[in-house]
Amino acid sequence: PSVGGLVMIAPIVIAERMRGTSLQAVQDICRAHLYLTHPDEFLAEVCAQYVTLIDHLLFAEAGASPTEALLAAAKGLTRRDLRRFIESGRDDREVIGRFLSPACYITDAWPAVLYLACRYQDDPLKALLTNTNVGGDNVHRGAVLGVLSGLINGFEPASLFERLAGYQSINREIERLLLSGAPTQ
């Protein structure tokens, strides 16, 4: 059971909830989707918490603190006290490396995502950079973290894309690919 199983859950949740699908129905859809590639009961429990957390953040009142929702998403799924880690001021590499494994296994990856989302809730770029720097399965963990950070902050990834060293070249290639697939008139 790995954090990679959660990567495609967010688009399903957001699309279905914006369409008006009930939260319970979305939970069922996401569980069925998860089981296509990651049939694991514990991961399914984490997925249910992730769906609930996305829903909470998606429909949160403006200015509401996400802290309690982030910490609640860990309840019953980890023995670790994430609030204590956040308040301790420990180095992130100590938290994710010594106390939580940086590997893909959901038992540590999920608390690591929640820790980073909570600790850096006001600075999504710092959350994502820290995630990258602690190593391990930072790609899948980062995809889930990026969703949470975006929902918390209304953060647009375009600003990060434009900061890439090869932004203009990459953008031209994307435009070329999009145009080559466009129907001819």
PDB file of C-alpha atoms in Angstrom, residues 66-146:
ATOM      1  CA  PRO A  66      -7.165  23.937   7.967  1.00  0.00           C
ATOM      2  CA  THR A  67      -5.079  22.744  10.929  1.00  0.00           C
ATOM      3  CA  GLU A  68      -7.726  20.699  12.732  1.00  0.00           C
ATOM      4  CA  ALA A  69      -8.971  19.091   9.505  1.00  0.00           C
ATOM      5  CA  LEU A  70      -5.402  18.115   8.549  1.00  0.00           C
ATOM      6  CA  LEU A  71      -4.701  16.654  11.987  1.00  0.00           C
ATOM      7  CA  ALA A  72      -8.070  14.874  12.072  1.00  0.00           C
ATOM      8  CA  ALA A  73      -7.198  13.141   8.783  1.00  0.00           C
ATOM      9  CA  ALA A  74      -4.428  11.301  10.642  1.00  0.00           C
ATOM     10  CA  LYS A  75      -6.544  10.120  13.577  1.00  0.00           C
ATOM     11  CA  GLY A  76      -6.677   6.360  13.882  1.00  0.00           C
ATOM     12  CA  LEU A  77      -4.251   5.946  10.974  1.00  0.00           C
ATOM     13  CA  THR A  78      -0.954   6.677  12.710  1.00  0.00           C
ATOM     14  CA  ARG A  79       0.550   6.368  16.163  1.00  0.00           C
ATOM     15  CA  ARG A  80       2.515   9.549  15.602  1.00  0.00           C
ATOM     16  CA  ASP A  81       1.450  12.812  17.212  1.00  0.00           C
ATOM     17  CA  LEU A  82       1.708  15.187  14.260  1.00  0.00           C
ATOM     18  CA  ARG A  83       0.850  18.233  16.358  1.00  0.00           C
ATOM     19  CA  ARG A  84       3.850  17.475  18.572  1.00  0.00           C
ATOM     20  CA  PHE A  85       6.139  17.238  15.525  1.00  0.00           C
ATOM     21  CA  ILE A  86       4.835  20.538  14.170  1.00  0.00           C
ATOM     22  CA  GLU A  87       5.165  22.356  17.469  1.00  0.00           C
ATOM     23  CA  SER A  88       8.582  20.843  18.269  1.00  0.00           C
ATOM     24  CA  GLY A  89      10.423  22.856  15.643  1.00  0.00           C
ATOM     25  CA  ARG A  90      12.435  19.770  14.690  1.00  0.00           C
ATOM     26  CA  ASP A  91      14.226  19.785  11.377  1.00  0.00           C
ATOM     27  CA  ASP A  92      11.987  18.393   8.647  1.00  0.00           C
ATOM     28  CA  ARG A  93      14.600  15.806   7.673  1.00  0.00           C
ATOM     29  CA  GLU A  94      14.550  14.540  11.229  1.00  0.00           C
ATOM     30  CA  VAL A  95      10.766  14.209  11.222  1.00  0.00           C
ATOM     31  CA  ILE A  96      10.657  12.664   7.736  1.00  0.00           C
ATOM     32  CA  GLY A  97      13.659  10.431   7.850  1.00  0.00           C
ATOM     33  CA  ARG A  98      14.035   9.531  11.492  1.00  0.00           C
ATOM     34  CA  PHE A  99      10.459   9.372  12.798  1.00  0.00           C
ATOM     35  CA  LEU A 100       8.553   8.954   9.536  1.00  0.00           C
ATOM     36  CA  SER A 101      10.040   7.044   6.636  1.00  0.00           C
ATOM     37  CA  PRO A 102      10.393   9.018   3.394  1.00  0.00           C
ATOM     38  CA  ALA A 103       9.450   5.852   1.474  1.00  0.00           C
ATOM     39  CA  CYS A 104       6.194   5.321  -0.395  1.00  0.00           C
ATOM     40  CA  TYR A 105       4.543   3.117   2.233  1.00  0.00           C
ATOM     41  CA  ILE A 106       1.290   4.730   3.227  1.00  0.00           C
ATOM     42  CA  THR A 107       1.817   4.143   6.956  1.00  0.00           C
ATOM     43  CA  ASP A 108       4.448   6.912   6.960  1.00  0.00           C
ATOM     44  CA  ALA A 109       3.768   8.745   3.686  1.00  0.00           C
ATOM     45  CA  TRP A 110       0.269   9.848   4.732  1.00  0.00           C
ATOM     46  CA  PRO A 111       1.398  11.332   8.079  1.00  0.00           C
ATOM     47  CA  ALA A 112       4.339  12.961   6.254  1.00  0.00           C
ATOM     48  CA  VAL A 113       1.967  14.644   3.778  1.00  0.00           C
ATOM     49  CA  LEU A 114      -0.247  15.879   6.600  1.00  0.00           C
ATOM     50  CA  TYR A 115       2.752  17.081   8.603  1.00  0.00           C
ATOM     51  CA  LEU A 116       4.079  19.125   5.662  1.00  0.00           C
ATOM     52  CA  ALA A 117       0.634  20.465   4.730  1.00  0.00           C
ATOM     53  CA  CYS A 118       0.027  21.553   8.300  1.00  0.00           C
ATOM     54  CA  ARG A 119       3.485  22.928   9.037  1.00  0.00           C
ATOM     55  CA  TYR A 120       3.653  24.932   5.806  1.00  0.00           C
ATOM     56  CA  GLN A 121      -0.010  25.676   5.275  1.00  0.00           C
ATOM     57  CA  ASP A 122       0.758  29.357   4.658  1.00  0.00           C
ATOM     58  CA  ASP A 123       3.668  28.687   2.300  1.00  0.00           C
ATOM     59  CA  PRO A 124       2.823  26.066  -0.353  1.00  0.00           C
ATOM     60  CA  LEU A 125       6.112  26.540  -2.170  1.00  0.00           C
ATOM     61  CA  LYS A 126       8.045  25.836   1.049  1.00  0.00           C
ATOM     62  CA  ALA A 127       5.879  22.737   1.619  1.00  0.00           C
ATOM     63  CA  LEU A 128       6.648  21.401  -1.858  1.00  0.00           C
ATOM     64  CA  LEU A 129      10.361  22.237  -1.695  1.00  0.00           C
ATOM     65  CA  THR A 130      10.684  20.630   1.725  1.00  0.00           C
ATOM     66  CA  ASN A 131       8.901  17.551   0.411  1.00  0.00           C
ATOM     67  CA  THR A 132      11.384  17.356  -2.449  1.00  0.00           C
ATOM     68  CA  ASN A 133      14.368  17.862  -0.195  1.00  0.00           C
ATOM     69  CA  VAL A 134      13.463  15.123   2.300  1.00  0.00           C
ATOM     70  CA  GLY A 135      13.697  12.653  -0.590  1.00  0.00           C
ATOM     71  CA  GLY A 136      12.155   9.228  -0.771  1.00  0.00           C
ATOM     72  CA  ASP A 137       8.943   8.939  -2.738  1.00  0.00           C
ATOM     73  CA  ASN A 138       8.652  12.695  -3.002  1.00  0.00           C
ATOM     74  CA  VAL A 139       6.843  12.588  -6.352  1.00  0.00           C
ATOM     75  CA  HIS A 140       3.691  10.780  -5.246  1.00  0.00           C
ATOM     76  CA  ARG A 141       3.808  12.386  -1.812  1.00  0.00           C
ATOM     77  CA  GLY A 142       4.233  15.754  -3.552  1.00  0.00           C
ATOM     78  CA  ALA A 143       1.232  15.187  -5.816  1.00  0.00           C
ATOM     79  CA  VAL A 144      -1.001  14.624  -2.793  1.00  0.00           C
ATOM     80  CA  LEU A 145       0.634  17.487  -0.880  1.00  0.00           C
ATOM     81  CA  GLY A 146       0.199  19.790  -3.881  1.00  0.00           C
TER      82      GLY A 146
END
